[in-house]
PDB file of C-alpha atoms in Angstrom:
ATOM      1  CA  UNK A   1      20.888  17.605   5.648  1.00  0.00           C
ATOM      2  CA  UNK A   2      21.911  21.366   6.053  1.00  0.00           C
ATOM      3  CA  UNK A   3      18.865  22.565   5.930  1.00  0.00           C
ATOM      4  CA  UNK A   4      17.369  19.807   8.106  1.00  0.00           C
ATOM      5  CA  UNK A   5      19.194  21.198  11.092  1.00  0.00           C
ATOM      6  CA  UNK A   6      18.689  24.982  10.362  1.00  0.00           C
ATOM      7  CA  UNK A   7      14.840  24.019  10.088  1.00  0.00           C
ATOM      8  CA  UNK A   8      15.088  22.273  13.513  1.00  0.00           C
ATOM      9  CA  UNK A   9      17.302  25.337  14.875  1.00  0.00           C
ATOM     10  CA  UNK A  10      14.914  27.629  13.814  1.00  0.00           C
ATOM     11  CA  UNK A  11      11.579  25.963  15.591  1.00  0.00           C
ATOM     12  CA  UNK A  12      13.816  25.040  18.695  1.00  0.00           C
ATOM     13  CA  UNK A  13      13.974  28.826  19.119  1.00  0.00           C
ATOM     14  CA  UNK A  14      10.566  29.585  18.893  1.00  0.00           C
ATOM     15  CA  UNK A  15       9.347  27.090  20.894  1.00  0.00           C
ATOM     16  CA  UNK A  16      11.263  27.615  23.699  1.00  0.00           C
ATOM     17  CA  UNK A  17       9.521  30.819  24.291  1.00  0.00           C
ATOM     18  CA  UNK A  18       5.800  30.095  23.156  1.00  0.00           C
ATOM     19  CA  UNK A  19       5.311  27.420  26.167  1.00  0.00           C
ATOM     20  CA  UNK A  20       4.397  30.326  28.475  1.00  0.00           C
ATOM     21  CA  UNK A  21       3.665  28.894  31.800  1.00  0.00           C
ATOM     22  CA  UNK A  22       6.371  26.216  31.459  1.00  0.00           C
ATOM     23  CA  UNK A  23       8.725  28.869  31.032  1.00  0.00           C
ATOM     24  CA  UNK A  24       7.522  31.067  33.856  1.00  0.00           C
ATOM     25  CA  UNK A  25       7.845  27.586  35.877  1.00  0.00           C
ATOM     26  CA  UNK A  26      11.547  27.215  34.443  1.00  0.00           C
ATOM     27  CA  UNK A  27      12.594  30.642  35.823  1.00  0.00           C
ATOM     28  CA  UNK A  28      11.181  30.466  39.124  1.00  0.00           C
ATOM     29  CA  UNK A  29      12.561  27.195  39.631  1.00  0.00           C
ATOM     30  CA  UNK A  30      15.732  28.079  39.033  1.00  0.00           C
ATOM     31  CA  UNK A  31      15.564  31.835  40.976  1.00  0.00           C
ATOM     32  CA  UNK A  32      14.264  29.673  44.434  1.00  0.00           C
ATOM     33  CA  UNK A  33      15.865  26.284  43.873  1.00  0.00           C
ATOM     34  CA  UNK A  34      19.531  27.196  41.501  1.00  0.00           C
ATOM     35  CA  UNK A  35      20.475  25.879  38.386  1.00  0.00           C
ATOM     36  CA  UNK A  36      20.540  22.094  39.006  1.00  0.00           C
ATOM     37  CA  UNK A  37      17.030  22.360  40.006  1.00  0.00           C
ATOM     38  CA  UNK A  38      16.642  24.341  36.955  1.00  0.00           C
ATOM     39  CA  UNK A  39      18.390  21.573  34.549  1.00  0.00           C
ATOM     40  CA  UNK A  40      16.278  19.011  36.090  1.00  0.00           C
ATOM     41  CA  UNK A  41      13.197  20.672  35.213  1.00  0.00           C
ATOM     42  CA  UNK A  42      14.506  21.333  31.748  1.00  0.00           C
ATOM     43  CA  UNK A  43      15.320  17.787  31.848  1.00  0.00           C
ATOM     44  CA  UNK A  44      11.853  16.693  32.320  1.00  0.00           C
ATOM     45  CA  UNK A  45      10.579  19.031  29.618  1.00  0.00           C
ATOM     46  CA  UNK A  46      12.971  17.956  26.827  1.00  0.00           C
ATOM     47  CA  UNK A  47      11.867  14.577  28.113  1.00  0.00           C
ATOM     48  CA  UNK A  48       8.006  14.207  27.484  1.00  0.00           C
ATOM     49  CA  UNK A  49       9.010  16.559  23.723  1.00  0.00           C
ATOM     50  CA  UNK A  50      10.317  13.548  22.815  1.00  0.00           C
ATOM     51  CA  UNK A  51       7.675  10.801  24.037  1.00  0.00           C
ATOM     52  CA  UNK A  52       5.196  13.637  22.337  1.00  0.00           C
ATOM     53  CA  UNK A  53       7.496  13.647  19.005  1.00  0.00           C
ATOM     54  CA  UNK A  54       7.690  10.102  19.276  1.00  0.00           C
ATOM     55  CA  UNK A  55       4.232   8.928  20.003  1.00  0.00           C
ATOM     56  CA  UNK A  56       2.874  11.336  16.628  1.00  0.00           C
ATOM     57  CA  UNK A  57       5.573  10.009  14.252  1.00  0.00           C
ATOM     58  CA  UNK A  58       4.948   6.247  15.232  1.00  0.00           C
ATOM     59  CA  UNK A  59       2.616   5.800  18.036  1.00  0.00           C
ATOM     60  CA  UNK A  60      -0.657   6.234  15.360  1.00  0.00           C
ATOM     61  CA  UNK A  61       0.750   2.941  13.231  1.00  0.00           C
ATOM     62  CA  UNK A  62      -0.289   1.331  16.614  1.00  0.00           C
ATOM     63  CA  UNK A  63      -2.765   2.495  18.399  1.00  0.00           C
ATOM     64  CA  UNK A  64      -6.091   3.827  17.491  1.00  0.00           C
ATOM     65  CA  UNK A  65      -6.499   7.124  20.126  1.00  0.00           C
ATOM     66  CA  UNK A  66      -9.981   8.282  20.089  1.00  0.00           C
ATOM     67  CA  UNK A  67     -11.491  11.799  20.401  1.00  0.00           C
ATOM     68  CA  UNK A  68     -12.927  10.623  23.789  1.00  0.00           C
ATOM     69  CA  UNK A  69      -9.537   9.858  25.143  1.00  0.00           C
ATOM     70  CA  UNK A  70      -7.886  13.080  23.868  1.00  0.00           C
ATOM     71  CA  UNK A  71     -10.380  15.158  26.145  1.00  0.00           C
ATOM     72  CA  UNK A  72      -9.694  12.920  28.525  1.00  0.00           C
ATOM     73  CA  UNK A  73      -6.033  14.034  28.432  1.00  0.00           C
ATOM     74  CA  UNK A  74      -7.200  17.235  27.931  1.00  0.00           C
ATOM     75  CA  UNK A  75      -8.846  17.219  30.848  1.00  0.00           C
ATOM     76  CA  UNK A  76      -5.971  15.715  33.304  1.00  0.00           C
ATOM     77  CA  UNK A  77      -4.503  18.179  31.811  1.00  0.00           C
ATOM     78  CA  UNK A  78      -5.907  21.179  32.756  1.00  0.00           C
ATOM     79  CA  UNK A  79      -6.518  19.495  36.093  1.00  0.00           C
ATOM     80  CA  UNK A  80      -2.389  19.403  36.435  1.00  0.00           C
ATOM     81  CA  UNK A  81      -2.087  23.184  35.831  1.00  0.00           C
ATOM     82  CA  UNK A  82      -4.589  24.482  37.671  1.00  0.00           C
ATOM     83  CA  UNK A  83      -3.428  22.647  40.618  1.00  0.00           C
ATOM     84  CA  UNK A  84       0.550  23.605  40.283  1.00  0.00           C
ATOM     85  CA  UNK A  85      -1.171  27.553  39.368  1.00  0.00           C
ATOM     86  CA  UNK A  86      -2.861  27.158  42.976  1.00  0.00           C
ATOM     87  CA  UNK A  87      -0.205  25.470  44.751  1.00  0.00           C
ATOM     88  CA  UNK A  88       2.089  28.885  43.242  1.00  0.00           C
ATOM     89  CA  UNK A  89      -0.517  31.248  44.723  1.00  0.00           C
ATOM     90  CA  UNK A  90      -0.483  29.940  48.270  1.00  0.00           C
ATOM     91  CA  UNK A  91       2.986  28.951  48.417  1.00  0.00           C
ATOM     92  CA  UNK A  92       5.865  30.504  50.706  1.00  0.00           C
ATOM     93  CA  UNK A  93       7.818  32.179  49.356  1.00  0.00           C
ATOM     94  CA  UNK A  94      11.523  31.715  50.020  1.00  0.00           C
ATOM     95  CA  UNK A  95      15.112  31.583  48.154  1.00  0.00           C
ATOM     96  CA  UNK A  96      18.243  28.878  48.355  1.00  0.00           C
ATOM     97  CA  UNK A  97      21.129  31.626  48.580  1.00  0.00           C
ATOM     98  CA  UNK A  98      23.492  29.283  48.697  1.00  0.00           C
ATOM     99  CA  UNK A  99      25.295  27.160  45.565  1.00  0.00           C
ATOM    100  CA  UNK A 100      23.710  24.004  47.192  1.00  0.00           C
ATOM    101  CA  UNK A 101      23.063  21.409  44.999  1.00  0.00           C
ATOM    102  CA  UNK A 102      19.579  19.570  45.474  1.00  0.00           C
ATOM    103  CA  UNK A 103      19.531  16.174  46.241  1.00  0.00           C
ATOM    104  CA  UNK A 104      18.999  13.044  43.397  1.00  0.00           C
ATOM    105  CA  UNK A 105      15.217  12.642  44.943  1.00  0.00           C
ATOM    106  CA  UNK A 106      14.763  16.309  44.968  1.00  0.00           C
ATOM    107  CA  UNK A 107      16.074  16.378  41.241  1.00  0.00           C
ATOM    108  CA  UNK A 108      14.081  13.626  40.295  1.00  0.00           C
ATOM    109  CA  UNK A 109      10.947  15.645  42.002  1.00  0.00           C
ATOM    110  CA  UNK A 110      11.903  18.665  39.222  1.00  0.00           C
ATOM    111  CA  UNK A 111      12.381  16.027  36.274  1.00  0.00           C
ATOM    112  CA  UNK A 112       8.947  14.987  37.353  1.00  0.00           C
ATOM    113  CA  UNK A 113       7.137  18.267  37.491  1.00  0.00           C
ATOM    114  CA  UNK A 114       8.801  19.421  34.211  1.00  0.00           C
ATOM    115  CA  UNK A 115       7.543  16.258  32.842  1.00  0.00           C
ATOM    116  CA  UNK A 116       4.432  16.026  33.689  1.00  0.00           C
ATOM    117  CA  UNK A 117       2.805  19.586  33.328  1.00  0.00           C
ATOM    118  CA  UNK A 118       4.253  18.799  29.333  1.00  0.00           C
ATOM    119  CA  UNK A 119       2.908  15.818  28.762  1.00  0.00           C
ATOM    120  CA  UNK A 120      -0.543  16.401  29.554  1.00  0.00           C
ATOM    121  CA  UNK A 121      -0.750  19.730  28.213  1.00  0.00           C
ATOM    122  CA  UNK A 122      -2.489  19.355  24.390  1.00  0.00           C
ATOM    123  CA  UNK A 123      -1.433  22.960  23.922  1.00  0.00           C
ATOM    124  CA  UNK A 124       1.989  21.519  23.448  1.00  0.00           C
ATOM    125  CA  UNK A 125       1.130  19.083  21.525  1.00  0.00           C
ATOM    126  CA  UNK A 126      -0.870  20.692  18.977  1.00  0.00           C
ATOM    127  CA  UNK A 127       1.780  22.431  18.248  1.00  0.00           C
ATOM    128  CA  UNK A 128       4.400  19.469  17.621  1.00  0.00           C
ATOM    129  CA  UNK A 129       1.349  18.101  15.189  1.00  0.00           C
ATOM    130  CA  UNK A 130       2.121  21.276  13.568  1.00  0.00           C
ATOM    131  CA  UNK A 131       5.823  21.093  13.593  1.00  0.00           C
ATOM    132  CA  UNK A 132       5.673  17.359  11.945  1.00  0.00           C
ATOM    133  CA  UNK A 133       3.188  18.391   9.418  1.00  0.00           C
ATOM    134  CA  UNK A 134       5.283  20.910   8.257  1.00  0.00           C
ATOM    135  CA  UNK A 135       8.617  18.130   8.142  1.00  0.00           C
ATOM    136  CA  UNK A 136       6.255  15.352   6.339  1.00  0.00           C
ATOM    137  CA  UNK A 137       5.525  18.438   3.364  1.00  0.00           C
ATOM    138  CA  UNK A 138       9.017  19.230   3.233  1.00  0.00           C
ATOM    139  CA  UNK A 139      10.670  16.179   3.665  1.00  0.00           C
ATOM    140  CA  UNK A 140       8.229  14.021   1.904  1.00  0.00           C
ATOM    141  CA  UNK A 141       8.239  10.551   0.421  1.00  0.00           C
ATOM    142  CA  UNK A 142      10.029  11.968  -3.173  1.00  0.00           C
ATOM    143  CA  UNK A 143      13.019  13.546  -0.922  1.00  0.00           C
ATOM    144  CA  UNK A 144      16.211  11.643  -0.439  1.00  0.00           C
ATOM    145  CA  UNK A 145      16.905  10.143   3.271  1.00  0.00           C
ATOM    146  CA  UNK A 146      13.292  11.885   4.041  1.00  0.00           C
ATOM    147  CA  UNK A 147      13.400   9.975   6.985  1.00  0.00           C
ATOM    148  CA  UNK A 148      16.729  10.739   8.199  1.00  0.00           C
ATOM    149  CA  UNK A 149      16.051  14.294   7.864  1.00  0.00           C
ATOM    150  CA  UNK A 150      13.030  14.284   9.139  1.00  0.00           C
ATOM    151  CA  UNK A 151      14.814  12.615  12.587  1.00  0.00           C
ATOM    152  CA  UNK A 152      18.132  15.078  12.061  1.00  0.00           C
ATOM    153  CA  UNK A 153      15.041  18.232  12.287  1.00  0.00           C
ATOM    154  CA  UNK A 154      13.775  16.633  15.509  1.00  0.00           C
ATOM    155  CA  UNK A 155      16.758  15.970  17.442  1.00  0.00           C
ATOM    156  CA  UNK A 156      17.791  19.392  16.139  1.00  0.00           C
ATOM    157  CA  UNK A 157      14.759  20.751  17.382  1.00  0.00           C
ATOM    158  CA  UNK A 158      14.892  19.021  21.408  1.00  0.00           C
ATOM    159  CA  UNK A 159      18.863  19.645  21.468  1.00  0.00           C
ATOM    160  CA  UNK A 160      18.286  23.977  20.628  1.00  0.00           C
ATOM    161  CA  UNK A 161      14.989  23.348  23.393  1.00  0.00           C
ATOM    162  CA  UNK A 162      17.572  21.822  26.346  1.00  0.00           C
ATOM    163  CA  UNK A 163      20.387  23.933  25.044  1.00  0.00           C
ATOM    164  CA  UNK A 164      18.210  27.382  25.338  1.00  0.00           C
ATOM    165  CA  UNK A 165      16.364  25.897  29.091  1.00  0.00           C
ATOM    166  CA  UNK A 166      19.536  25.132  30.176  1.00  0.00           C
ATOM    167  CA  UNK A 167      20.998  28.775  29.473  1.00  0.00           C
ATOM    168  CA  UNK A 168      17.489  30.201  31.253  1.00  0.00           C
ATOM    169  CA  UNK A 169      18.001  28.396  34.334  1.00  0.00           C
ATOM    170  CA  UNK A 170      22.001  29.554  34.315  1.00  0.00           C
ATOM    171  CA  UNK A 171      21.018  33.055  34.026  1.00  0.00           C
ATOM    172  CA  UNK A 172      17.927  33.125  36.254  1.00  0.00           C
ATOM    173  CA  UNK A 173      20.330  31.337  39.046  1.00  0.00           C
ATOM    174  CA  UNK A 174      22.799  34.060  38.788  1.00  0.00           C
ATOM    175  CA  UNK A 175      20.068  36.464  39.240  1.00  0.00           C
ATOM    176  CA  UNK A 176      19.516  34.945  42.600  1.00  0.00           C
ATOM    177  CA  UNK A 177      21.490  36.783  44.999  1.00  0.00           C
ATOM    178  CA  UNK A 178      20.346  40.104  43.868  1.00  0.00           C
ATOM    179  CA  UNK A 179      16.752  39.219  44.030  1.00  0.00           C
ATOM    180  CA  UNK A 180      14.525  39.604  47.135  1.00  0.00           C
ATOM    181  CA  UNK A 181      11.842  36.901  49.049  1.00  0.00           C
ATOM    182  CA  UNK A 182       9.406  39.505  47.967  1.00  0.00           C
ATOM    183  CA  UNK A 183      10.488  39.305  44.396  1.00  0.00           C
ATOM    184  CA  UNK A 184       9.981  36.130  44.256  1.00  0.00           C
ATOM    185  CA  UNK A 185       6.735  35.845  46.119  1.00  0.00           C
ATOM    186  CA  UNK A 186       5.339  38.362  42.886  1.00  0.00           C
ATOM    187  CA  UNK A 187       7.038  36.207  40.624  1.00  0.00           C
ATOM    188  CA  UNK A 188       4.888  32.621  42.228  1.00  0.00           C
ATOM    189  CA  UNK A 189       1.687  35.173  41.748  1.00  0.00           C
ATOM    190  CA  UNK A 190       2.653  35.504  38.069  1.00  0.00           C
ATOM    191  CA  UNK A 191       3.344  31.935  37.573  1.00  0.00           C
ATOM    192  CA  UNK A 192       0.475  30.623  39.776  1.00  0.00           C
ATOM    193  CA  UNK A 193      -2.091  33.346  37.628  1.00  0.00           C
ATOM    194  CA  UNK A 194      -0.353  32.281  33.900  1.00  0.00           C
ATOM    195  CA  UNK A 195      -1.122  28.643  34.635  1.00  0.00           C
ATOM    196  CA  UNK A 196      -4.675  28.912  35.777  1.00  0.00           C
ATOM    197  CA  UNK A 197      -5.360  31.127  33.103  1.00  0.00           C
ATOM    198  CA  UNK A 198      -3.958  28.265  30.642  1.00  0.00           C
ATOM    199  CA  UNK A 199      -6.084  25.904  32.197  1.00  0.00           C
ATOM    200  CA  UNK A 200      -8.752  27.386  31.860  1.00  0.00           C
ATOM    201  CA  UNK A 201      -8.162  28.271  28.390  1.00  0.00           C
ATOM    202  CA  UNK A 202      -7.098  24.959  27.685  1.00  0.00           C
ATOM    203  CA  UNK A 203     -10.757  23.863  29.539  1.00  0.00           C
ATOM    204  CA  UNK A 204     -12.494  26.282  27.239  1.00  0.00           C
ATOM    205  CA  UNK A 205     -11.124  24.637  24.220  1.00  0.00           C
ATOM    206  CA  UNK A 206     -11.956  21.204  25.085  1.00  0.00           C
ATOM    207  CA  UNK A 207     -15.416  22.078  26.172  1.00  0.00           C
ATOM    208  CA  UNK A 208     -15.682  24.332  23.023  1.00  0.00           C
ATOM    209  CA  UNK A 209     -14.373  21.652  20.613  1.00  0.00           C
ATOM    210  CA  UNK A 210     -16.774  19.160  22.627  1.00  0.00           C
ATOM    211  CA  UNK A 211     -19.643  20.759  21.722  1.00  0.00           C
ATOM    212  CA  UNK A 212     -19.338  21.546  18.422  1.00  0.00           C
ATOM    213  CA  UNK A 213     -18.089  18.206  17.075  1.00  0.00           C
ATOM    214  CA  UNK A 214     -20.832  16.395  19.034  1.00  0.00           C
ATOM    215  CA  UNK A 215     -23.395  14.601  16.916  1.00  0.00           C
ATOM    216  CA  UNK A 216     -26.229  16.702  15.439  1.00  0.00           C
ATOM    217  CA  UNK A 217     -28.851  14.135  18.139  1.00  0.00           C
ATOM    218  CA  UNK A 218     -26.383  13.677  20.504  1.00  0.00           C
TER     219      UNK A 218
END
């Protein structure tokens, strides 16, 4: 069971820090908005992990998802980011000085956002497919409680995720007061520009994979 959690300690860590413009988003939200807004974003993120985790591990037993309706996905989205990227771009620019605390609609706003540019981003998802492929080899049929473990790796895995977002948003908040409106308006630029160019990306891929796994006399 030991090595269950380390395993899930170890890819909490690095994906926390691989979901680029999620974490971009994470920081800025917590640098304009403080660390509530912060935690409610994180909140949201931790939150469609484990719809993705759970829809992979038992989601397939029920429903038959078809190539079609992953690029559909795909393309919502890319359609999601791009828009949130632009919205960055042209926003103003401006910073909550004071230790306000946003309201429960305003928090439930950041749970959303969090939420959704995760869950319709297949760039995370992939790499959860990865994650479990690697926990169905190790923790196969032949291993003892495989599927305890396999669930111990996973909540492991979303706990280290929350644990390290949370930490972000407490440090980028305390950051706040020393930074500048025009500090942040760069920092929207960087955001805005990091999830345009992973839409397009993403777009790319999907158009890519499109093409090449159409039929021959399609």
């Amino acid at each position: 069971m030991i090595d269950a959690i380390f395993s899930g300690i170890g890819f909490g860590l690095v994906l926390t820090f691989i979901t680029g413009p999620v974490f971009f988003a994470l920081i800025k939200t917590s640098i304009e908005r403080g660390f509530h807004a912060g935690v409610a974003l994180a909140l949201g993120i931790v939150a469609s992990d484990a719809v993705f985790v759970g829809a992979i591990l038992f989601g397939s037993q029920l429903v038959d998802i078809t190539p079609q309706t992953k690029t559909n996905v795909g393309i919502v989205g890319c359609a999601i980011l791009l828009a949130v990227g632009v919205y960055y771009l042209f926003k103003k620019s401006d910073v909550n000085y004071n230790n306000t605390t946003p309201s429960k609609l305003k928090r439930t706003g950041y749970f959303f956002k969090g939420f959704l540019m995760c869950i319709f981003n297949p760039t995370i998802l992939f790499h959860w497919i990865t994650i479990i492929g690697f926990a169905s080899t190790i923790y196969h049929e032949g291993v003892n409680d495989h599927h305890l473990k396999i669930g111990v790796m996973f909540l492991t895995i979303l706990i280290v995720q929350f644990g390290l977002d949370t930490i972000k948003a407490f440090y980028a908040n305390k950051l706040r007061q020393r930074l500048s409106v025009n500090f942040v308006h760069k920092l929207n630029i960087i955001a805005g520009w990091a999830l345009i160019i992973a839409s397009v990306v993403l777009f790319d891929r999907l158009v890519t994979h499109y093409v090449f796994s159409a039929p021959a006399g399609a």
